[in-house]
mmCIF file of C-alpha atoms in Angstrom:
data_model
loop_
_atom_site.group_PDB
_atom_site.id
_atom_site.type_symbol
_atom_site.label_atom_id
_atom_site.label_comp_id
_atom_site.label_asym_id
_atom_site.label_seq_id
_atom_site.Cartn_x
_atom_site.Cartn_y
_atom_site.Cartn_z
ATOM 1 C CA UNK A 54 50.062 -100.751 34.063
ATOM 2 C CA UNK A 55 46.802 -102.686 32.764
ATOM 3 C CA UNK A 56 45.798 -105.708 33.570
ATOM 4 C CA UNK A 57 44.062 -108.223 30.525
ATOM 5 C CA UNK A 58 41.800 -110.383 33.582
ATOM 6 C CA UNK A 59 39.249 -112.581 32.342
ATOM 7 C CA UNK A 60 36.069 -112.186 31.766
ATOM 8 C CA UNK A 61 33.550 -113.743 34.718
ATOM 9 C CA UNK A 62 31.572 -116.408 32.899
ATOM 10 C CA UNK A 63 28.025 -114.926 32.101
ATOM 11 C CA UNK A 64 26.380 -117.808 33.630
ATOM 12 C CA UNK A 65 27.919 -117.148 36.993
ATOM 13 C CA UNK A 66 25.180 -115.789 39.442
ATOM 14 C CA UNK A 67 26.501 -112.776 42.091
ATOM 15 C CA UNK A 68 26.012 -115.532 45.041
ATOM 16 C CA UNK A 69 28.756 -117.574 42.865
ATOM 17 C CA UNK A 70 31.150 -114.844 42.605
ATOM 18 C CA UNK A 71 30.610 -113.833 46.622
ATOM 19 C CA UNK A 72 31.838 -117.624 47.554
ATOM 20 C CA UNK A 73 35.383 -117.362 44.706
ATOM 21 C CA UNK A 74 37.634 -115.307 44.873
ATOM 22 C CA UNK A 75 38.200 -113.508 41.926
ATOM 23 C CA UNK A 76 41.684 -111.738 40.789
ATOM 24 C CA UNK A 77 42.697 -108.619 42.164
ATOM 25 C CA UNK A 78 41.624 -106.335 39.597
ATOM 26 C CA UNK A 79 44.619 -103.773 40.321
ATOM 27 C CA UNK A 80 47.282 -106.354 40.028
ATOM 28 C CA UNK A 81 46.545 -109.136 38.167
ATOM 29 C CA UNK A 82 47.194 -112.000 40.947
ATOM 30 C CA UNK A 83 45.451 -114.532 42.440
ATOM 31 C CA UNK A 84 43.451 -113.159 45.860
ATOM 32 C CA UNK A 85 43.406 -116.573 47.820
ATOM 33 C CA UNK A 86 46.164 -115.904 50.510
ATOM 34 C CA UNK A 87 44.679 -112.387 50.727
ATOM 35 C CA UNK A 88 43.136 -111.505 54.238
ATOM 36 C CA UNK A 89 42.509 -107.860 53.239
ATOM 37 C CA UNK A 90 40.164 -108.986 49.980
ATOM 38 C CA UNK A 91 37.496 -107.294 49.067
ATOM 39 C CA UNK A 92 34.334 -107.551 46.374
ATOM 40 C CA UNK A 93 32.925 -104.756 43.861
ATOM 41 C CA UNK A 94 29.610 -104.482 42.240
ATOM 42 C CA UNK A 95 29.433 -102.443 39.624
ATOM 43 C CA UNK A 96 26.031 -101.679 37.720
ATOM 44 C CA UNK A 97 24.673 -99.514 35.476
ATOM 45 C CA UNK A 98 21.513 -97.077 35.774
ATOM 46 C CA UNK A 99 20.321 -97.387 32.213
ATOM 47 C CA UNK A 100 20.921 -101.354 31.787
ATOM 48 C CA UNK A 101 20.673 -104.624 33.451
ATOM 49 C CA UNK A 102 24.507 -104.826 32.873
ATOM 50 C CA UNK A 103 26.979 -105.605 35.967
ATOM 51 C CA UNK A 104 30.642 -106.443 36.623
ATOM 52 C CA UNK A 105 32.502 -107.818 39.899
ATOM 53 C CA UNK A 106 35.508 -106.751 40.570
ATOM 54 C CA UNK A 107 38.029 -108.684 43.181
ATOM 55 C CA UNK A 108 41.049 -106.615 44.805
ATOM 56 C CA UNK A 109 43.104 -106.326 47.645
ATOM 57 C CA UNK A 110 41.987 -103.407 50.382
ATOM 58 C CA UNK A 111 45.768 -102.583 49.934
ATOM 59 C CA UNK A 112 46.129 -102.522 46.461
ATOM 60 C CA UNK A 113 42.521 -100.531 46.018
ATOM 61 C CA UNK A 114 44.181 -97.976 48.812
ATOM 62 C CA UNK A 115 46.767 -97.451 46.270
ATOM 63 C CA UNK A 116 45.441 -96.068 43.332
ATOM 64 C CA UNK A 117 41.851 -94.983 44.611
ATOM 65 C CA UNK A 118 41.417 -91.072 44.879
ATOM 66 C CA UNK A 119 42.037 -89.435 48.638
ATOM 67 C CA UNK A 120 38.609 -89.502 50.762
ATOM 68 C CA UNK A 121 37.548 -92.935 49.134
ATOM 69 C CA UNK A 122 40.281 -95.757 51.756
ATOM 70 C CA UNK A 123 39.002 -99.598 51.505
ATOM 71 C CA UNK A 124 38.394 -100.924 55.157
ATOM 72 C CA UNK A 125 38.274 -104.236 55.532
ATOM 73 C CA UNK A 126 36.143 -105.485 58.623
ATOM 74 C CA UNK A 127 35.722 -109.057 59.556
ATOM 75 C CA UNK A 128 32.672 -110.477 60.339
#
């Protein structure tokens, strides 16, 4: 199943996505209650391009590829 999320506003800074929680990017809901969230960077070698991704450790476990589990560790 896809998930349409929205876009992160381009004017939002990494340090303002670290402090909100963004959707879970498997799913589709909100992250808030979620003690097992966790935050992706994504960039690009060939471009100044990047994308955050929100998610639950649970949900990632779920449809990431054997060898590659989400811990969550709290600090």
């Amino acid at each position: 199943m896809l998930v349409d999320l929205p876009p992160v506003p381009k004017e939002t800074s990494p340090a303002q996505t670290m402090i909100r929680r963004l959707l879970c990017c498997v799913c589709g809901q909100s992250t808030d209650d979620s003690g097992d969230y966790v935050l992706l960077g994504i960039s690009s070698p060939i471009g100044p391009a990047e994308q955050w991704l929100g998610a639950r450790a649970e949900h990632l476990n779920g449809v990431l590829a054997r060898g590659f589990p989400v811990e969550v560790h709290t600090m």
